[in-house]
């Protein structure tokens, strides 16, 4: 069965884990820092991955430079907008340089961005994942899962900060338990509500769960259980189970 080798709150911690340094969950989330694909792959292999044959990323990607709304964004919004899972419109500023740098690094490392079934025979592949519709399948939900830290005041308008923390932790636990059912041990524990000093403290755990959702979509993709939304330039892959 599939299992988790390592989860970290930021790229630096994951890379250090590949050198035998324990993951530090007191360190913050990335805050937009660019990933270093070669170092991350090397760390994954050091941690026990024989081959990193598929990379699943939660960021807008395309074969061409992203300057406006993509076919994949429109396709997802059409299919899942009624369930609260529309996408934002990307542009040259966001994700901008980060997306372009990722495509360049993936290409240099030999990874092909897989779009709408094209390049499915490549040995080294990368796919784009959007966690919101993926979570509908994972948790068997009818509507968008309210787990984003930055949206907590929108989800629960009349709740105090401690109340919103408790609500988010409840959704985190639902996601964590579902992922544990897939992978077994996830290598980290969620914090208790007494450990959470403020809402922003939860962002590192939100990111970790998003990464694991991407990993789950990746394994479903290996088994042929994903659907493409987009075109040959950009595609978001969603579990079809």
mmCIF file of N, CA and C in Angstrom, residues 137-224:
data_model
loop_
_atom_site.group_PDB
_atom_site.id
_atom_site.type_symbol
_atom_site.label_atom_id
_atom_site.label_comp_id
_atom_site.label_asym_id
_atom_site.label_seq_id
_atom_site.Cartn_x
_atom_site.Cartn_y
_atom_site.Cartn_z
ATOM 1 N N UNK A 137 -14.548 14.558 -3.072
ATOM 2 C CA UNK A 137 -14.486 13.109 -3.292
ATOM 3 C C UNK A 137 -13.946 12.387 -2.067
ATOM 4 N N UNK A 138 -12.884 12.938 -1.468
ATOM 5 C CA UNK A 138 -12.248 12.280 -0.329
ATOM 6 C C UNK A 138 -13.190 12.168 0.865
ATOM 7 N N UNK A 139 -13.932 13.258 1.134
ATOM 8 C CA UNK A 139 -14.800 13.297 2.312
ATOM 9 C C UNK A 139 -16.263 12.996 1.991
ATOM 10 N N UNK A 140 -16.544 12.719 0.713
ATOM 11 C CA UNK A 140 -17.920 12.439 0.299
ATOM 12 C C UNK A 140 -18.844 13.599 0.678
ATOM 13 N N UNK A 141 -18.402 14.817 0.387
ATOM 14 C CA UNK A 141 -19.177 16.012 0.695
ATOM 15 C C UNK A 141 -19.910 16.513 -0.543
ATOM 16 N N UNK A 142 -20.987 17.245 -0.307
ATOM 17 C CA UNK A 142 -21.754 17.839 -1.395
ATOM 18 C C UNK A 142 -21.320 19.275 -1.679
ATOM 19 N N UNK A 143 -20.643 19.899 -0.691
ATOM 20 C CA UNK A 143 -20.288 21.300 -0.841
ATOM 21 C C UNK A 143 -18.880 21.538 -0.277
ATOM 22 N N UNK A 144 -18.280 22.615 -0.733
ATOM 23 C CA UNK A 144 -16.901 22.988 -0.379
ATOM 24 C C UNK A 144 -16.621 22.800 1.110
ATOM 25 N N UNK A 145 -15.482 22.177 1.427
ATOM 26 C CA UNK A 145 -15.076 21.940 2.815
ATOM 27 C C UNK A 145 -14.512 23.239 3.388
ATOM 28 N N UNK A 146 -15.048 23.752 4.504
ATOM 29 C CA UNK A 146 -14.570 25.013 5.080
ATOM 30 C C UNK A 146 -13.359 24.804 5.989
ATOM 31 N N UNK A 147 -12.177 24.759 5.388
ATOM 32 C CA UNK A 147 -10.976 24.482 6.187
ATOM 33 C C UNK A 147 -9.855 25.507 5.979
ATOM 34 N N UNK A 148 -10.076 26.501 5.117
ATOM 35 C CA UNK A 148 -9.042 27.491 4.847
ATOM 36 C C UNK A 148 -8.957 28.522 5.972
ATOM 37 N N UNK A 149 -7.774 28.670 6.541
ATOM 38 C CA UNK A 149 -7.581 29.554 7.689
ATOM 39 C C UNK A 149 -7.969 30.999 7.353
ATOM 40 N N UNK A 150 -7.551 31.472 6.185
ATOM 41 C CA UNK A 150 -7.805 32.875 5.822
ATOM 42 C C UNK A 150 -9.278 33.177 5.589
ATOM 43 N N UNK A 151 -10.096 32.139 5.439
ATOM 44 C CA UNK A 151 -11.528 32.323 5.181
ATOM 45 C C UNK A 151 -12.385 32.077 6.425
ATOM 46 N N UNK A 152 -11.762 31.870 7.573
ATOM 47 C CA UNK A 152 -12.514 31.453 8.765
ATOM 48 C C UNK A 152 -13.577 32.463 9.181
ATOM 49 N N UNK A 153 -13.288 33.762 9.037
ATOM 50 C CA UNK A 153 -14.277 34.779 9.437
ATOM 51 C C UNK A 153 -15.454 34.805 8.465
ATOM 52 N N UNK A 154 -15.240 34.327 7.248
ATOM 53 C CA UNK A 154 -16.323 34.227 6.267
ATOM 54 C C UNK A 154 -17.159 32.979 6.538
ATOM 55 N N UNK A 155 -16.482 31.870 6.905
ATOM 56 C CA UNK A 155 -17.188 30.623 7.194
ATOM 57 C C UNK A 155 -18.087 30.761 8.429
ATOM 58 N N UNK A 156 -17.512 31.367 9.482
ATOM 59 C CA UNK A 156 -18.208 31.429 10.769
ATOM 60 C C UNK A 156 -18.218 32.883 11.250
ATOM 61 N N UNK A 157 -19.116 33.681 10.700
ATOM 62 C CA UNK A 157 -19.130 35.125 10.926
ATOM 63 C C UNK A 157 -19.404 35.505 12.375
ATOM 64 N N UNK A 158 -20.167 34.702 13.081
ATOM 65 C CA UNK A 158 -20.557 35.062 14.448
ATOM 66 C C UNK A 158 -19.723 34.368 15.510
ATOM 67 N N UNK A 159 -18.678 33.654 15.089
ATOM 68 C CA UNK A 159 -17.829 32.935 16.047
ATOM 69 C C UNK A 159 -16.660 33.804 16.494
ATOM 70 N N UNK A 160 -16.251 33.622 17.745
ATOM 71 C CA UNK A 160 -15.034 34.261 18.252
ATOM 72 C C UNK A 160 -13.828 33.575 17.619
ATOM 73 N N UNK A 161 -12.642 34.155 17.796
ATOM 74 C CA UNK A 161 -11.425 33.535 17.263
ATOM 75 C C UNK A 161 -11.229 32.132 17.842
ATOM 76 N N UNK A 162 -11.346 31.937 19.177
ATOM 77 C CA UNK A 162 -11.223 30.565 19.709
ATOM 78 C C UNK A 162 -12.265 29.614 19.110
ATOM 79 N N UNK A 163 -13.459 30.133 18.847
ATOM 80 C CA UNK A 163 -14.498 29.306 18.246
ATOM 81 C C UNK A 163 -14.147 28.912 16.822
ATOM 82 N N UNK A 164 -13.575 29.858 16.059
ATOM 83 C CA UNK A 164 -13.186 29.563 14.677
ATOM 84 C C UNK A 164 -12.021 28.576 14.651
ATOM 85 N N UNK A 165 -11.112 28.719 15.603
ATOM 86 C CA UNK A 165 -10.001 27.765 15.703
ATOM 87 C C UNK A 165 -10.534 26.352 15.925
ATOM 88 N N UNK A 166 -11.513 26.237 16.801
ATOM 89 C CA UNK A 166 -12.098 24.923 17.093
ATOM 90 C C UNK A 166 -12.815 24.355 15.867
ATOM 91 N N UNK A 167 -13.501 25.217 15.117
ATOM 92 C CA UNK A 167 -14.208 24.763 13.916
ATOM 93 C C UNK A 167 -13.232 24.285 12.841
ATOM 94 N N UNK A 168 -12.144 25.039 12.653
ATOM 95 C CA UNK A 168 -11.150 24.643 11.654
ATOM 96 C C UNK A 168 -10.478 23.336 12.054
ATOM 97 N N UNK A 169 -10.137 23.199 13.327
ATOM 98 C CA UNK A 169 -9.514 21.965 13.788
ATOM 99 C C UNK A 169 -10.430 20.758 13.574
ATOM 100 N N UNK A 170 -11.727 20.973 13.706
ATOM 101 C CA UNK A 170 -12.669 19.883 13.460
ATOM 102 C C UNK A 170 -12.613 19.440 12.000
ATOM 103 N N UNK A 171 -12.557 20.420 11.073
ATOM 104 C CA UNK A 171 -12.449 20.063 9.658
ATOM 105 C C UNK A 171 -11.079 19.463 9.344
ATOM 106 N N UNK A 172 -10.022 20.015 9.963
ATOM 107 C CA UNK A 172 -8.689 19.421 9.786
ATOM 108 C C UNK A 172 -8.705 17.946 10.188
ATOM 109 N N UNK A 173 -9.356 17.656 11.303
ATOM 110 C CA UNK A 173 -9.411 16.286 11.805
ATOM 111 C C UNK A 173 -10.146 15.371 10.828
ATOM 112 N N UNK A 174 -11.229 15.879 10.232
ATOM 113 C CA UNK A 174 -11.962 15.090 9.239
ATOM 114 C C UNK A 174 -11.072 14.732 8.053
ATOM 115 N N UNK A 175 -10.306 15.724 7.584
ATOM 116 C CA UNK A 175 -9.401 15.499 6.448
ATOM 117 C C UNK A 175 -8.271 14.560 6.855
ATOM 118 N N UNK A 176 -7.701 14.807 8.023
ATOM 119 C CA UNK A 176 -6.588 13.988 8.540
ATOM 120 C C UNK A 176 -7.007 12.528 8.666
ATOM 121 N N UNK A 177 -8.178 12.291 9.229
ATOM 122 C CA UNK A 177 -8.654 10.920 9.426
ATOM 123 C C UNK A 177 -8.886 10.218 8.086
ATOM 124 N N UNK A 178 -9.448 10.948 7.114
ATOM 125 C CA UNK A 178 -9.685 10.352 5.794
ATOM 126 C C UNK A 178 -8.363 10.002 5.114
ATOM 127 N N UNK A 179 -7.371 10.868 5.236
ATOM 128 C CA UNK A 179 -6.062 10.602 4.646
ATOM 129 C C UNK A 179 -5.353 9.458 5.367
ATOM 130 N N UNK A 180 -5.543 9.379 6.673
ATOM 131 C CA UNK A 180 -4.964 8.259 7.430
ATOM 132 C C UNK A 180 -5.553 6.932 6.965
ATOM 133 N N UNK A 181 -6.831 6.962 6.563
ATOM 134 C CA UNK A 181 -7.463 5.757 6.047
ATOM 135 C C UNK A 181 -6.844 5.300 4.741
ATOM 136 N N UNK A 182 -6.228 6.238 4.017
ATOM 137 C CA UNK A 182 -5.568 5.914 2.748
ATOM 138 C C UNK A 182 -4.117 5.492 2.982
ATOM 139 N N UNK A 183 -3.398 6.293 3.766
ATOM 140 C CA UNK A 183 -1.956 6.130 3.893
ATOM 141 C C UNK A 183 -1.494 5.432 5.174
ATOM 142 N N UNK A 184 -2.353 5.358 6.177
ATOM 143 C CA UNK A 184 -1.872 4.907 7.476
ATOM 144 C C UNK A 184 -1.238 6.084 8.206
ATOM 145 N N UNK A 185 -0.111 5.863 8.843
ATOM 146 C CA UNK A 185 0.566 6.910 9.621
ATOM 147 C C UNK A 185 0.961 8.080 8.722
ATOM 148 N N UNK A 186 0.583 9.293 9.123
ATOM 149 C CA UNK A 186 0.888 10.490 8.337
ATOM 150 C C UNK A 186 2.179 11.175 8.777
ATOM 151 N N UNK A 187 2.850 10.658 9.788
ATOM 152 C CA UNK A 187 4.144 11.121 10.319
ATOM 153 C C UNK A 187 4.069 12.402 11.144
ATOM 154 N N UNK A 188 2.871 12.964 11.341
ATOM 155 C CA UNK A 188 2.730 14.138 12.197
ATOM 156 C C UNK A 188 1.348 14.121 12.820
ATOM 157 N N UNK A 189 1.177 14.880 13.894
ATOM 158 C CA UNK A 189 -0.102 14.990 14.577
ATOM 159 C C UNK A 189 -0.627 16.417 14.471
ATOM 160 N N UNK A 190 -1.927 16.556 14.410
ATOM 161 C CA UNK A 190 -2.531 17.887 14.463
ATOM 162 C C UNK A 190 -2.410 18.443 15.878
ATOM 163 N N UNK A 191 -2.340 19.770 16.027
ATOM 164 C CA UNK A 191 -2.252 20.348 17.364
ATOM 165 C C UNK A 191 -3.602 20.295 18.082
ATOM 166 N N UNK A 192 -3.557 20.306 19.393
ATOM 167 C CA UNK A 192 -4.796 20.451 20.161
ATOM 168 C C UNK A 192 -5.165 21.933 20.169
ATOM 169 N N UNK A 193 -6.408 22.242 20.505
ATOM 170 C CA UNK A 193 -6.836 23.651 20.476
ATOM 171 C C UNK A 193 -6.084 24.487 21.504
ATOM 172 N N UNK A 194 -5.579 23.862 22.582
ATOM 173 C CA UNK A 194 -4.822 24.618 23.588
ATOM 174 C C UNK A 194 -3.422 24.984 23.081
ATOM 175 N N UNK A 195 -2.937 24.272 22.076
ATOM 176 C CA UNK A 195 -1.617 24.576 21.508
ATOM 177 C C UNK A 195 -1.668 25.710 20.499
ATOM 178 N N UNK A 196 -2.846 25.998 19.958
ATOM 179 C CA UNK A 196 -2.975 26.984 18.876
ATOM 180 C C UNK A 196 -3.045 28.382 19.465
ATOM 181 N N UNK A 197 -1.993 29.154 19.247
ATOM 182 C CA UNK A 197 -1.908 30.489 19.847
ATOM 183 C C UNK A 197 -2.705 31.526 19.068
ATOM 184 N N UNK A 198 -2.862 31.320 17.752
ATOM 185 C CA UNK A 198 -3.656 32.216 16.919
ATOM 186 C C UNK A 198 -4.022 31.479 15.633
ATOM 187 N N UNK A 199 -4.866 32.091 14.818
ATOM 188 C CA UNK A 199 -5.317 31.446 13.586
ATOM 189 C C UNK A 199 -4.169 31.170 12.617
ATOM 190 N N UNK A 200 -3.231 32.110 12.513
ATOM 191 C CA UNK A 200 -2.143 31.934 11.554
ATOM 192 C C UNK A 200 -1.272 30.724 11.890
ATOM 193 N N UNK A 201 -1.271 30.311 13.164
ATOM 194 C CA UNK A 201 -0.503 29.130 13.570
ATOM 195 C C UNK A 201 -0.991 27.883 12.834
ATOM 196 N N UNK A 202 -2.260 27.885 12.430
ATOM 197 C CA UNK A 202 -2.845 26.716 11.765
ATOM 198 C C UNK A 202 -2.474 26.611 10.291
ATOM 199 N N UNK A 203 -1.905 27.677 9.712
ATOM 200 C CA UNK A 203 -1.627 27.669 8.270
ATOM 201 C C UNK A 203 -0.672 26.557 7.879
ATOM 202 N N UNK A 204 0.331 26.270 8.694
ATOM 203 C CA UNK A 204 1.293 25.210 8.351
ATOM 204 C C UNK A 204 0.611 23.854 8.250
ATOM 205 N N UNK A 205 -0.423 23.645 9.062
ATOM 206 C CA UNK A 205 -1.143 22.367 9.027
ATOM 207 C C UNK A 205 -2.101 22.323 7.832
ATOM 208 N N UNK A 206 -2.673 23.467 7.498
ATOM 209 C CA UNK A 206 -3.493 23.545 6.288
ATOM 210 C C UNK A 206 -2.651 23.172 5.063
ATOM 211 N N UNK A 207 -1.444 23.735 4.978
ATOM 212 C CA UNK A 207 -0.555 23.448 3.856
ATOM 213 C C UNK A 207 -0.161 21.975 3.817
ATOM 214 N N UNK A 208 0.098 21.393 4.995
ATOM 215 C CA UNK A 208 0.487 19.981 5.064
ATOM 216 C C UNK A 208 -0.651 19.088 4.577
ATOM 217 N N UNK A 209 -1.874 19.398 4.981
ATOM 218 C CA UNK A 209 -3.016 18.614 4.542
ATOM 219 C C UNK A 209 -3.242 18.778 3.035
ATOM 220 N N UNK A 210 -3.064 19.997 2.525
ATOM 221 C CA UNK A 210 -3.182 20.214 1.079
ATOM 222 C C UNK A 210 -2.151 19.362 0.327
ATOM 223 N N UNK A 211 -0.933 19.301 0.850
ATOM 224 C CA UNK A 211 0.118 18.498 0.211
ATOM 225 C C UNK A 211 -0.270 17.026 0.173
ATOM 226 N N UNK A 212 -0.850 16.536 1.265
ATOM 227 C CA UNK A 212 -1.258 15.135 1.323
ATOM 228 C C UNK A 212 -2.455 14.862 0.416
ATOM 229 N N UNK A 213 -3.353 15.841 0.281
ATOM 230 C CA UNK A 213 -4.458 15.695 -0.668
ATOM 231 C C UNK A 213 -3.887 15.581 -2.085
ATOM 232 N N UNK A 214 -2.872 16.392 -2.407
ATOM 233 C CA UNK A 214 -2.215 16.294 -3.706
ATOM 234 C C UNK A 214 -1.611 14.900 -3.896
ATOM 235 N N UNK A 215 -0.970 14.384 -2.842
ATOM 236 C CA UNK A 215 -0.383 13.048 -2.921
ATOM 237 C C UNK A 215 -1.457 11.997 -3.181
ATOM 238 N N UNK A 216 -2.612 12.149 -2.507
ATOM 239 C CA UNK A 216 -3.712 11.205 -2.721
ATOM 240 C C UNK A 216 -4.221 11.265 -4.161
ATOM 241 N N UNK A 217 -4.391 12.481 -4.693
ATOM 242 C CA UNK A 217 -4.815 12.612 -6.085
ATOM 243 C C UNK A 217 -3.768 11.978 -7.003
ATOM 244 N N UNK A 218 -2.491 12.129 -6.641
ATOM 245 C CA UNK A 218 -1.426 11.517 -7.429
ATOM 246 C C UNK A 218 -1.560 10.006 -7.516
ATOM 247 N N UNK A 219 -1.854 9.360 -6.389
ATOM 248 C CA UNK A 219 -1.973 7.898 -6.428
ATOM 249 C C UNK A 219 -3.239 7.475 -7.176
ATOM 250 N N UNK A 220 -4.313 8.264 -7.075
ATOM 251 C CA UNK A 220 -5.499 7.975 -7.862
ATOM 252 C C UNK A 220 -5.200 8.136 -9.356
ATOM 253 N N UNK A 221 -4.343 9.095 -9.672
ATOM 254 C CA UNK A 221 -3.941 9.325 -11.060
ATOM 255 C C UNK A 221 -3.166 8.108 -11.583
ATOM 256 N N UNK A 222 -2.284 7.558 -10.747
ATOM 257 C CA UNK A 222 -1.538 6.350 -11.119
ATOM 258 C C UNK A 222 -2.498 5.215 -11.481
ATOM 259 N N UNK A 223 -3.593 5.137 -10.754
ATOM 260 C CA UNK A 223 -4.559 4.050 -10.956
ATOM 261 C C UNK A 223 -5.596 4.362 -12.029
ATOM 262 N N UNK A 224 -5.469 5.524 -12.674
ATOM 263 C CA UNK A 224 -6.409 5.879 -13.730
ATOM 264 C C UNK A 224 -7.752 6.356 -13.229
#
